[in-house]
Tab-separated table of C-alpha atoms in Angstrom:
chain	number	residue	atom	x	y	z
A	1	MET	CA	6.420	-12.889	-16.758
A	2	ALA	CA	6.771	-14.033	-13.989
A	3	LYS	CA	4.552	-13.628	-10.069
A	4	ILE	CA	6.408	-11.447	-7.507
A	5	ALA	CA	5.036	-11.412	-4.532
A	6	ASN	CA	5.122	-7.429	-3.583
A	7	LYS	CA	7.037	-8.131	-0.182
A	8	GLN	CA	9.996	-9.951	-2.083
A	9	MET	CA	10.836	-7.387	-4.228
A	10	ILE	CA	10.639	-4.807	-1.382
A	11	CYS	CA	13.370	-6.866	0.117
A	12	GLU	CA	15.410	-6.912	-3.121
A	13	VAL	CA	15.646	-3.318	-3.819
A	14	LEU	CA	17.050	-2.834	-0.314
A	15	MET	CA	19.486	-5.375	-0.382
A	16	ASP	CA	20.375	-4.308	-3.381
A	17	ALA	CA	20.805	-0.623	-2.431
A	18	ALA	CA	22.484	-1.907	0.983
A	19	LYS	CA	25.624	-2.904	-1.268
A	20	THR	CA	26.493	0.082	-1.374
A	21	ASP	CA	24.839	2.179	1.550
A	22	LYS	CA	25.771	0.717	4.982
A	23	ASP	CA	22.936	3.275	6.788
A	24	ILE	CA	19.877	0.979	5.599
A	25	VAL	CA	18.607	-0.934	8.157
A	26	ALA	CA	15.724	-3.143	8.145
A	27	LEU	CA	13.760	-4.210	11.509
A	28	CYS	CA	11.334	-7.096	11.759
A	29	SER	CA	9.296	-8.193	14.346
A	30	ASP	CA	9.070	-11.585	14.200
A	31	SER	CA	8.667	-11.112	10.508
A	32	ARG	CA	11.423	-11.621	8.608
A	33	GLY	CA	9.925	-14.896	7.233
A	34	SER	CA	5.787	-13.687	6.074
A	35	GLY	CA	8.039	-10.642	5.357
A	36	SER	CA	10.621	-12.181	2.654
A	37	PHE	CA	13.302	-10.525	4.942
A	38	THR	CA	15.110	-13.314	5.594
A	39	PRO	CA	17.500	-12.890	2.457
A	40	PHE	CA	18.057	-9.657	3.767
A	41	ALA	CA	19.086	-11.005	7.388
A	42	ASP	CA	21.004	-13.445	6.182
A	43	THR	CA	23.255	-11.687	3.746
A	44	TYR	CA	23.139	-8.196	6.052
A	45	PRO	CA	23.232	-9.063	9.289
A	46	GLU	CA	24.544	-5.819	10.674
A	47	GLN	CA	22.410	-4.136	9.155
A	48	PHE	CA	19.462	-6.023	10.593
A	49	VAL	CA	17.122	-5.965	13.822
A	50	GLU	CA	15.231	-8.834	15.065
A	51	VAL	CA	12.914	-6.978	17.852
A	52	GLY	CA	11.069	-10.183	18.375
A	53	ILE	CA	6.728	-9.620	18.541
A	54	ALA	CA	6.583	-6.728	20.145
A	55	GLU	CA	5.862	-3.565	17.087
A	56	GLN	CA	5.699	-0.677	19.403
A	57	ASN	CA	9.355	-0.952	19.911
A	58	LEU	CA	10.048	-1.880	16.107
A	59	VAL	CA	8.150	1.326	15.570
A	60	SER	CA	10.607	3.017	18.460
A	61	ILE	CA	13.552	1.346	17.373
A	62	ALA	CA	13.227	2.562	13.654
A	63	ALA	CA	12.492	6.113	15.106
A	64	GLY	CA	16.001	5.951	17.363
A	65	LEU	CA	18.152	4.613	14.576
A	66	ALA	CA	16.522	6.449	11.887
A	67	LYS	CA	17.416	9.894	14.281
A	68	CYS	CA	20.993	8.207	14.594
A	69	GLY	CA	21.619	8.337	10.083
A	70	LYS	CA	20.068	5.158	9.633
A	71	LYS	CA	17.475	4.329	7.019
A	72	ALA	CA	14.929	1.933	8.319
A	73	TYR	CA	12.279	-0.012	7.170
A	74	ALA	CA	10.313	-1.849	9.723
A	75	VAL	CA	8.676	-5.311	8.757
A	76	SER	CA	5.339	-6.072	10.208
A	77	PRO	CA	1.848	-7.495	9.865
A	78	ALA	CA	0.125	-4.589	8.305
A	79	CYS	CA	-2.930	-5.167	10.933
A	80	PHE	CA	-0.976	-5.021	13.828
A	81	LEU	CA	1.813	-1.824	12.497
A	82	SER	CA	-1.244	0.316	11.725
A	83	ALA	CA	-2.858	-0.561	15.012
A	84	ARG	CA	-1.018	-1.938	17.988
A	85	SER	CA	2.122	0.787	17.223
A	86	TYR	CA	0.059	3.386	16.250
A	87	GLU	CA	0.835	6.145	19.334
A	88	GLN	CA	4.556	5.083	17.978
A	89	ALA	CA	3.890	5.638	14.391
A	90	LYS	CA	2.359	8.991	14.830
A	91	VAL	CA	5.200	10.062	17.637
A	92	ASP	CA	7.948	8.688	17.418
A	93	VAL	CA	7.859	8.688	13.036
A	94	ALA	CA	5.756	11.222	11.491
A	95	TYR	CA	5.395	14.706	14.519
A	96	SER	CA	9.097	13.673	15.001
A	97	ASN	CA	9.935	13.290	11.442
A	98	THR	CA	12.248	10.671	10.927
A	99	ASN	CA	13.214	8.582	8.483
A	100	VAL	CA	11.105	5.564	8.686
A	101	LYS	CA	9.542	3.604	6.943
A	102	LEU	CA	6.855	1.083	8.083
A	103	VAL	CA	6.416	-2.000	5.517
A	104	GLY	CA	2.857	-3.076	6.439
A	105	ILE	CA	2.526	-7.184	4.918
A	106	SER	CA	0.056	-8.940	4.497
A	107	GLY	CA	-2.426	-5.823	4.481
A	108	GLY	CA	-6.048	-5.812	3.519
A	109	ILE	CA	-7.666	-9.695	4.226
A	110	SER	CA	-4.513	-11.554	2.491
A	111	TYR	CA	-4.659	-13.342	6.018
A	112	GLY	CA	-7.960	-14.926	5.315
A	113	ALA	CA	-8.595	-17.677	7.602
A	114	LEU	CA	-7.019	-16.088	10.158
A	115	GLY	CA	-10.205	-13.704	10.632
A	116	MET	CA	-10.191	-10.416	11.837
A	117	SER	CA	-7.275	-10.116	14.394
A	118	HIS	CA	-4.878	-10.363	11.275
A	119	HIS	CA	-7.196	-8.442	8.486
A	120	SER	CA	-6.113	-4.698	8.291
A	121	ALA	CA	-8.792	-3.266	7.094
A	122	GLN	CA	-8.356	0.460	9.023
A	123	ASP	CA	-4.793	1.281	7.585
A	124	ILE	CA	-5.429	3.438	4.914
A	125	ALA	CA	-8.146	5.285	7.488
A	126	ALA	CA	-5.321	5.141	10.310
A	127	MET	CA	-2.748	6.384	9.217
A	128	SER	CA	-3.402	8.748	6.290
A	129	ALA	CA	-5.270	10.820	9.565
A	130	ILE	CA	-1.365	11.155	10.668
A	131	PRO	CA	-0.119	14.845	9.665
A	132	ASN	CA	3.355	14.132	8.384
A	133	MET	CA	2.550	10.402	7.107
A	134	ARG	CA	2.469	9.340	4.078
A	135	VAL	CA	0.474	6.583	2.909
A	136	TYR	CA	1.610	4.015	-0.157
A	137	ILE	CA	0.150	0.472	-1.849
A	138	PRO	CA	1.502	-0.284	-5.123
A	139	SER	CA	-0.374	-2.831	-7.516
A	140	ASP	CA	2.415	-5.057	-8.926
A	141	HIS	CA	6.383	-5.666	-8.150
A	142	LEU	CA	7.396	-3.526	-10.832
A	143	GLN	CA	5.768	-0.380	-9.327
A	144	THR	CA	6.554	-1.333	-6.335
A	145	GLU	CA	10.199	-1.582	-7.552
A	146	LYS	CA	10.086	2.209	-8.706
A	147	LEU	CA	8.162	3.330	-5.567
A	148	ILE	CA	10.832	1.841	-2.807
A	149	GLN	CA	13.566	2.994	-5.271
A	150	ALA	CA	11.658	6.491	-5.047
A	151	LEU	CA	11.574	6.139	-0.673
A	152	LEU	CA	15.640	5.625	-0.582
A	153	ALA	CA	15.980	8.588	-1.791
A	154	ASP	CA	14.435	11.114	0.527
A	155	GLU	CA	14.040	11.628	4.139
A	156	LYS	CA	10.235	11.296	4.941
A	157	PRO	CA	8.027	8.797	7.474
A	158	ALA	CA	5.824	6.633	5.243
A	159	TYR	CA	3.364	3.557	5.078
A	160	ILE	CA	3.424	0.817	2.977
A	161	ARG	CA	1.214	-1.548	2.348
A	162	VAL	CA	1.323	-4.797	0.560
A	163	GLY	CA	-0.092	-8.102	0.039
A	164	ARG	CA	0.761	-11.346	1.499
A	165	ASN	CA	1.068	-13.166	-2.247
A	166	ALA	CA	2.493	-12.781	-5.220
A	167	VAL	CA	0.119	-11.163	-8.146
A	168	ASP	CA	-0.603	-11.038	-12.196
A	169	PRO	CA	1.575	-7.824	-12.885
A	170	VAL	CA	-0.209	-4.820	-13.367
A	171	TYR	CA	2.710	-3.005	-16.030
A	172	GLU	CA	5.047	-4.691	-18.597
A	173	GLU	CA	8.896	-4.966	-17.361
A	174	GLY	CA	10.722	-1.930	-19.089
A	175	ASN	CA	7.641	0.068	-19.448
A	176	VAL	CA	6.514	0.823	-16.023
A	177	PRO	CA	4.727	4.960	-15.953
A	178	PHE	CA	6.095	5.684	-12.537
A	179	GLU	CA	5.832	9.153	-11.261
A	180	MET	CA	6.095	9.618	-7.487
A	181	ASP	CA	3.070	11.216	-5.303
A	182	LYS	CA	0.693	10.584	-8.843
A	183	ALA	CA	-1.902	8.466	-9.737
A	184	THR	CA	-1.108	6.302	-13.115
A	185	VAL	CA	-3.772	6.403	-15.612
A	186	ILE	CA	-3.818	3.268	-17.407
A	187	ARG	CA	-6.719	3.315	-19.563
A	188	GLU	CA	-9.018	6.460	-20.774
A	189	GLY	CA	-12.768	5.917	-21.086
A	190	SER	CA	-15.825	7.776	-21.406
A	191	ASP	CA	-18.523	5.955	-19.730
A	192	VAL	CA	-17.002	5.335	-16.195
A	193	ALA	CA	-13.852	5.619	-14.430
A	194	ILE	CA	-12.121	3.142	-12.025
A	195	ILE	CA	-10.101	4.054	-9.250
A	196	ALA	CA	-7.950	0.539	-7.808
A	197	CYS	CA	-5.490	0.855	-5.366
A	198	GLY	CA	-2.651	-2.241	-4.364
A	199	GLU	CA	-3.394	-5.452	-5.618
A	200	MET	CA	-7.483	-4.535	-6.957
A	201	THR	CA	-5.193	-2.423	-9.544
A	202	GLY	CA	-4.984	-5.965	-12.108
A	203	PRO	CA	-8.534	-7.080	-11.177
A	204	ALA	CA	-9.844	-3.417	-11.841
A	205	LYS	CA	-7.776	-3.338	-15.221
A	206	LYS	CA	-8.982	-7.357	-16.452
A	207	ALA	CA	-12.759	-5.824	-15.600
A	208	ALA	CA	-12.252	-2.611	-17.990
A	209	GLU	CA	-11.209	-4.932	-20.738
A	210	ILE	CA	-14.649	-7.214	-19.986
A	211	LEU	CA	-16.445	-4.167	-20.171
A	212	GLN	CA	-14.451	-2.644	-23.715
A	213	GLU	CA	-15.757	-6.054	-24.531
A	214	LYS	CA	-20.056	-4.920	-23.737
A	215	GLY	CA	-19.316	-1.746	-25.714
A	216	ILE	CA	-18.884	0.176	-22.529
A	217	GLN	CA	-15.059	2.190	-22.081
A	218	ALA	CA	-13.703	2.384	-18.329
A	219	SER	CA	-11.114	3.937	-17.412
A	220	VAL	CA	-8.329	2.617	-15.003
A	221	VAL	CA	-6.451	4.626	-12.677
A	222	ASP	CA	-4.455	3.209	-10.327
A	223	MET	CA	-4.204	5.090	-7.070
A	224	TYR	CA	-1.286	3.924	-5.779
A	225	CYS	CA	-0.699	6.507	-3.593
A	226	LEU	CA	-3.037	7.792	-1.022
A	227	LYS	CA	-1.527	10.461	0.591
A	228	PRO	CA	-0.619	12.325	-1.010
A	229	LEU	CA	-3.795	11.920	-2.609
A	230	GLY	CA	-3.384	11.859	-6.634
A	231	ASN	CA	-6.417	14.519	-7.061
A	232	ALA	CA	-5.828	16.032	-10.554
A	233	ALA	CA	-6.096	12.187	-11.976
A	234	ILE	CA	-9.514	11.550	-10.078
A	235	ILE	CA	-10.684	14.908	-11.636
A	236	LYS	CA	-10.024	14.481	-14.854
A	237	ALA	CA	-11.435	10.387	-14.587
A	238	ALA	CA	-14.328	11.667	-13.176
A	239	SER	CA	-14.971	14.473	-15.412
A	240	ASN	CA	-14.681	12.706	-18.417
A	241	ALA	CA	-17.107	10.099	-17.044
A	242	ARG	CA	-20.536	9.288	-15.884
A	243	ALA	CA	-19.841	7.419	-12.812
A	244	VAL	CA	-17.214	6.297	-10.566
A	245	VAL	CA	-16.213	3.204	-8.908
A	246	THR	CA	-13.387	2.321	-6.436
A	247	VAL	CA	-11.911	-0.506	-6.064
A	248	GLU	CA	-10.119	-1.701	-2.545
A	249	GLU	CA	-9.196	-4.032	0.722
A	250	HIS	CA	-10.722	-1.994	2.994
A	251	ALA	CA	-13.645	-0.806	5.365
A	252	PRO	CA	-16.304	1.732	3.498
A	253	PHE	CA	-15.071	4.062	5.860
A	254	GLY	CA	-11.646	6.933	5.620
A	255	GLY	CA	-10.565	4.481	2.635
A	256	LEU	CA	-10.036	4.893	-0.989
A	257	GLY	CA	-13.945	5.157	-1.700
A	258	SER	CA	-14.029	7.637	0.622
A	259	MET	CA	-10.955	10.075	-0.411
A	260	VAL	CA	-12.075	9.512	-4.083
A	261	SER	CA	-16.583	10.517	-2.837
A	262	HIS	CA	-14.840	13.842	-0.892
A	263	VAL	CA	-12.666	15.047	-4.152
A	264	VAL	CA	-15.403	13.940	-6.341
A	265	GLY	CA	-18.282	15.542	-4.604
A	266	ARG	CA	-16.123	18.810	-4.174
A	267	GLU	CA	-14.690	19.402	-7.783
A	268	CYS	CA	-16.931	17.282	-10.342
A	269	PRO	CA	-20.263	15.668	-8.457
A	270	ARG	CA	-20.784	12.236	-9.930
A	271	ARG	CA	-22.317	8.891	-8.074
A	272	VAL	CA	-19.713	7.276	-6.719
A	273	ILE	CA	-19.707	3.807	-6.079
A	274	ASN	CA	-17.195	1.646	-3.294
A	275	MET	CA	-16.787	-2.018	-4.198
A	276	LYS	CA	-14.020	-4.279	-2.065
A	277	PRO	CA	-13.529	-7.678	-2.015
A	278	GLU	CA	-16.696	-10.148	-0.891
A	279	SER	CA	-16.789	-13.584	0.307
A	280	PRO	CA	-19.048	-16.198	1.546
A	281	ARG	CA	-17.218	-16.760	4.009
A	282	ASN	CA	-15.729	-14.105	5.287
A	283	ARG	CA	-18.440	-12.707	7.738
A	284	TYR	CA	-15.436	-10.688	8.980
A	285	TRP	CA	-16.013	-8.009	5.949
A	286	SER	CA	-19.723	-8.479	6.009
A	287	TRP	CA	-19.389	-7.505	9.444
A	288	ILE	CA	-17.732	-4.309	8.545
A	289	SER	CA	-19.711	-3.160	5.755
A	290	ARG	CA	-22.676	-2.816	8.064
A	291	HIS	CA	-21.061	-0.552	10.729
């Protein structure tokens, strides 16, 4: 199966829906290219707004359009959308309960060598802390398609974080288990429970396959929904295992690992190990791990 970036799938789903729904509006902050939204801008210029490098305006304009009955999708690098526009996301989107979907592209450490200014290792914690804001991190383009289709059907605020590049599919086309706001159990296991989100789900699945060859049975949970968190899947997986491992692209504070630890500690105490991407060239990631 061909690799497709999650951000590209978001554009494709919105373009398909925009054929008949003229209330769909995409907004970018000089990010139509990096966000894979150039096809949308070219095909539906009257349903596209380019605000330039002005992320705070991006979110406020999206909220204003939503108040006028539009379905606004604000696309911008996750590092800026979750930090520079934080007050607007809190007040104009979440507090005001506007139908705005904030799409954070190139999340986690996708920008790599561009450094800490372009990494978003705090966005899960920040966005989850806002009342009335949902947080989703889909694992592949197939799940992304299901998620965006579901979000088009509601009018509630949400933050969706996706990576920069295409990744190997986690699921098979035509066989994508998906239930809104409920984590997906990819496989069952009785020794260790691996709970991952976003583009770390694929490596987590491969790790479970390697462990199986060594006689270790690992369950894998795709926690695409960070808020509301899939508590039932966490409790079930942890209860059937001797330890829990979380895998994410986020600082160790307030991310998936912290959320899972809270649930496991309260409901079914087990040892929880929080893993994250490591790179000898990534000094920023080493720094946030120590502070």
